[in-house]
PDB file of C-alpha atoms in Angstrom:
ATOM      1  CA  MET A  24      12.834 -15.930   1.961  1.00  0.00           C
ATOM      2  CA  THR A  25      13.450 -14.062  -1.256  1.00  0.00           C
ATOM      3  CA  GLU A  26      12.663 -10.386  -1.235  1.00  0.00           C
ATOM      4  CA  LEU A  27       9.682  -9.536  -3.413  1.00  0.00           C
ATOM      5  CA  THR A  28       9.887  -6.776  -5.953  1.00  0.00           C
ATOM      6  CA  GLN A  29       7.603  -3.828  -5.277  1.00  0.00           C
ATOM      7  CA  GLU A  30       5.347  -5.021  -8.096  1.00  0.00           C
ATOM      8  CA  GLN A  31       5.101  -8.587  -6.745  1.00  0.00           C
ATOM      9  CA  ARG A  32       4.454  -7.241  -3.261  1.00  0.00           C
ATOM     10  CA  HIS A  33       1.693  -5.008  -4.618  1.00  0.00           C
ATOM     11  CA  GLU A  34       0.064  -7.915  -6.509  1.00  0.00           C
ATOM     12  CA  LYS A  35       0.082  -9.952  -3.298  1.00  0.00           C
ATOM     13  CA  ALA A  36      -1.425  -7.036  -1.362  1.00  0.00           C
ATOM     14  CA  LEU A  37      -4.210  -6.641  -3.923  1.00  0.00           C
ATOM     15  CA  GLU A  38      -5.040 -10.368  -3.655  1.00  0.00           C
ATOM     16  CA  LYS A  39      -5.246 -10.144   0.148  1.00  0.00           C
ATOM     17  CA  TYR A  40      -7.238  -6.934  -0.058  1.00  0.00           C
ATOM     18  CA  LEU A  41      -9.753  -8.558  -2.398  1.00  0.00           C
ATOM     19  CA  GLN A  42     -10.226 -11.408   0.099  1.00  0.00           C
ATOM     20  CA  ASP A  43     -11.053  -8.791   2.740  1.00  0.00           C
ATOM     21  CA  VAL A  44     -13.719  -7.192   0.530  1.00  0.00           C
ATOM     22  CA  PRO A  45     -16.049  -9.915  -0.770  1.00  0.00           C
ATOM     23  CA  ASP A  46     -18.569  -7.272  -1.861  1.00  0.00           C
ATOM     24  CA  LEU A  47     -16.059  -5.840  -4.311  1.00  0.00           C
ATOM     25  CA  LYS A  48     -15.302  -9.297  -5.684  1.00  0.00           C
ATOM     26  CA  GLU A  49     -19.016  -9.856  -6.285  1.00  0.00           C
ATOM     27  CA  GLU A  50     -19.487  -6.383  -7.755  1.00  0.00           C
ATOM     28  CA  ILE A  51     -16.787  -6.800 -10.430  1.00  0.00           C
ATOM     29  CA  LYS A  52     -17.220 -10.481 -11.317  1.00  0.00           C
ATOM     30  CA  ASP A  53     -18.819  -9.734 -14.704  1.00  0.00           C
ATOM     31  CA  LEU A  54     -16.139  -7.266 -15.836  1.00  0.00           C
ATOM     32  CA  SER A  55     -13.241  -8.141 -18.118  1.00  0.00           C
ATOM     33  CA  PRO A  56     -10.003  -9.154 -16.342  1.00  0.00           C
ATOM     34  CA  ASP A  57      -8.418  -5.769 -17.151  1.00  0.00           C
ATOM     35  CA  ASP A  58     -11.423  -3.850 -15.845  1.00  0.00           C
ATOM     36  CA  GLN A  59     -11.457  -6.009 -12.719  1.00  0.00           C
ATOM     37  CA  LYS A  60      -7.798  -5.165 -12.145  1.00  0.00           C
ATOM     38  CA  ASP A  61      -8.504  -1.436 -12.515  1.00  0.00           C
ATOM     39  CA  GLN A  62     -11.474  -1.577 -10.139  1.00  0.00           C
ATOM     40  CA  ILE A  63      -9.450  -3.447  -7.507  1.00  0.00           C
ATOM     41  CA  GLN A  64      -6.579  -0.963  -7.837  1.00  0.00           C
ATOM     42  CA  TRP A  65      -8.921   2.026  -7.452  1.00  0.00           C
ATOM     43  CA  ALA A  66     -10.672   0.499  -4.457  1.00  0.00           C
ATOM     44  CA  PHE A  67      -7.272  -0.264  -2.921  1.00  0.00           C
ATOM     45  CA  GLU A  68      -6.162   3.351  -3.387  1.00  0.00           C
ATOM     46  CA  ASP A  69      -9.428   4.570  -1.829  1.00  0.00           C
ATOM     47  CA  GLU A  70      -8.877   2.218   1.110  1.00  0.00           C
ATOM     48  CA  ALA A  71      -5.338   3.555   1.587  1.00  0.00           C
ATOM     49  CA  GLU A  72      -6.671   7.101   1.617  1.00  0.00           C
ATOM     50  CA  ALA A  73      -9.402   6.133   4.089  1.00  0.00           C
ATOM     51  CA  GLN A  74      -6.696   4.770   6.420  1.00  0.00           C
ATOM     52  CA  GLY A  75      -4.564   7.880   5.963  1.00  0.00           C
ATOM     53  CA  LEU A  76      -1.878   5.916   4.121  1.00  0.00           C
ATOM     54  CA  GLN A  77      -0.149   6.094   0.767  1.00  0.00           C
ATOM     55  CA  PRO A  78      -1.013   3.121  -1.493  1.00  0.00           C
ATOM     56  CA  TRP A  79       2.549   1.795  -1.083  1.00  0.00           C
ATOM     57  CA  GLU A  80       2.090   1.885   2.696  1.00  0.00           C
ATOM     58  CA  LEU A  81      -1.112  -0.156   2.440  1.00  0.00           C
ATOM     59  CA  THR A  82       0.746  -2.601   0.195  1.00  0.00           C
ATOM     60  CA  LEU A  83       3.362  -2.908   2.903  1.00  0.00           C
ATOM     61  CA  LYS A  84       0.682  -3.327   5.554  1.00  0.00           C
ATOM     62  CA  TYR A  85      -0.892  -6.242   3.663  1.00  0.00           C
ATOM     63  CA  THR A  86       2.421  -7.993   3.017  1.00  0.00           C
ATOM     64  CA  SER A  87       4.252  -7.757   6.339  1.00  0.00           C
ATOM     65  CA  THR A  88       3.815  -8.232  10.068  1.00  0.00           C
ATOM     66  CA  PRO A  89       2.860  -5.137  12.076  1.00  0.00           C
ATOM     67  CA  GLU A  90       6.463  -4.880  13.348  1.00  0.00           C
ATOM     68  CA  GLU A  91       7.946  -5.219   9.860  1.00  0.00           C
ATOM     69  CA  PHE A  92       5.401  -2.716   8.577  1.00  0.00           C
ATOM     70  CA  GLU A  93       6.499   0.036  10.969  1.00  0.00           C
ATOM     71  CA  GLU A  94      10.177  -0.682  10.379  1.00  0.00           C
ATOM     72  CA  GLN A  95       9.934  -0.875   6.571  1.00  0.00           C
ATOM     73  CA  ARG A  96       7.603   2.091   6.411  1.00  0.00           C
ATOM     74  CA  LEU A  97      10.133   4.308   8.180  1.00  0.00           C
ATOM     75  CA  VAL A  98      12.980   3.058   5.992  1.00  0.00           C
ATOM     76  CA  LEU A  99      11.009   3.882   2.842  1.00  0.00           C
ATOM     77  CA  HIS A 100       9.896   7.258   4.194  1.00  0.00           C
ATOM     78  CA  LYS A 101      13.511   8.119   5.078  1.00  0.00           C
ATOM     79  CA  GLU A 102      14.552   7.202   1.527  1.00  0.00           C
ATOM     80  CA  ALA A 103      11.791   9.422   0.156  1.00  0.00           C
ATOM     81  CA  ALA A 104      12.896  12.320   2.373  1.00  0.00           C
ATOM     82  CA  GLU A 105      16.485  11.922   1.146  1.00  0.00           C
ATOM     83  CA  VAL A 106      15.405  11.801  -2.488  1.00  0.00           C
ATOM     84  CA  LEU A 107      13.332  14.935  -1.962  1.00  0.00           C
ATOM     85  CA  GLY A 108      16.165  16.607  -0.058  1.00  0.00           C
ATOM     86  CA  VAL A 109      13.884  17.397   2.873  1.00  0.00           C
ATOM     87  CA  GLU A 110      14.960  17.376   6.534  1.00  0.00           C
ATOM     88  CA  TRP A 111      13.539  14.314   8.342  1.00  0.00           C
ATOM     89  CA  ASP A 112      11.606  16.382  10.929  1.00  0.00           C
ATOM     90  CA  GLU A 113      10.105  18.546   8.205  1.00  0.00           C
ATOM     91  CA  TYR A 114       9.254  15.475   6.112  1.00  0.00           C
ATOM     92  CA  CYS A 115       7.488  13.853   9.094  1.00  0.00           C
ATOM     93  CA  GLU A 116       5.491  17.009   9.647  1.00  0.00           C
ATOM     94  CA  MET A 117       4.500  17.263   5.957  1.00  0.00           C
ATOM     95  CA  ASN A 118       3.367  13.627   5.913  1.00  0.00           C
ATOM     96  CA  ASN A 119       1.748  13.524   9.358  1.00  0.00           C
ATOM     97  CA  LEU A 120       4.253  10.892  10.469  1.00  0.00           C
ATOM     98  CA  VAL A 121       4.606  10.252  14.147  1.00  0.00           C
ATOM     99  CA  VAL A 122       7.947   8.643  14.985  1.00  0.00           C
TER     100      VAL A 122
END
């Protein structure tokens, strides 16, 4: 299986998310395609926040198995901690991560 780019993965996640929220689909059906895209993105970000996740984490959740999600999520968080130059324990604390 070819690895999806982050953008392709996100598009896929938005499609799955929209299937989970038929009300949203109905609500935005009369908007232009661009406006529909914006509305879906905003709703997706709100959903991530409601679940206590970053939008990229929700993308991951929608495009992987639960096992892959946890594994990939930690890998990406560790990369973020390195980029930020923050100790892993401190990073986990700042982001309410339980590992």
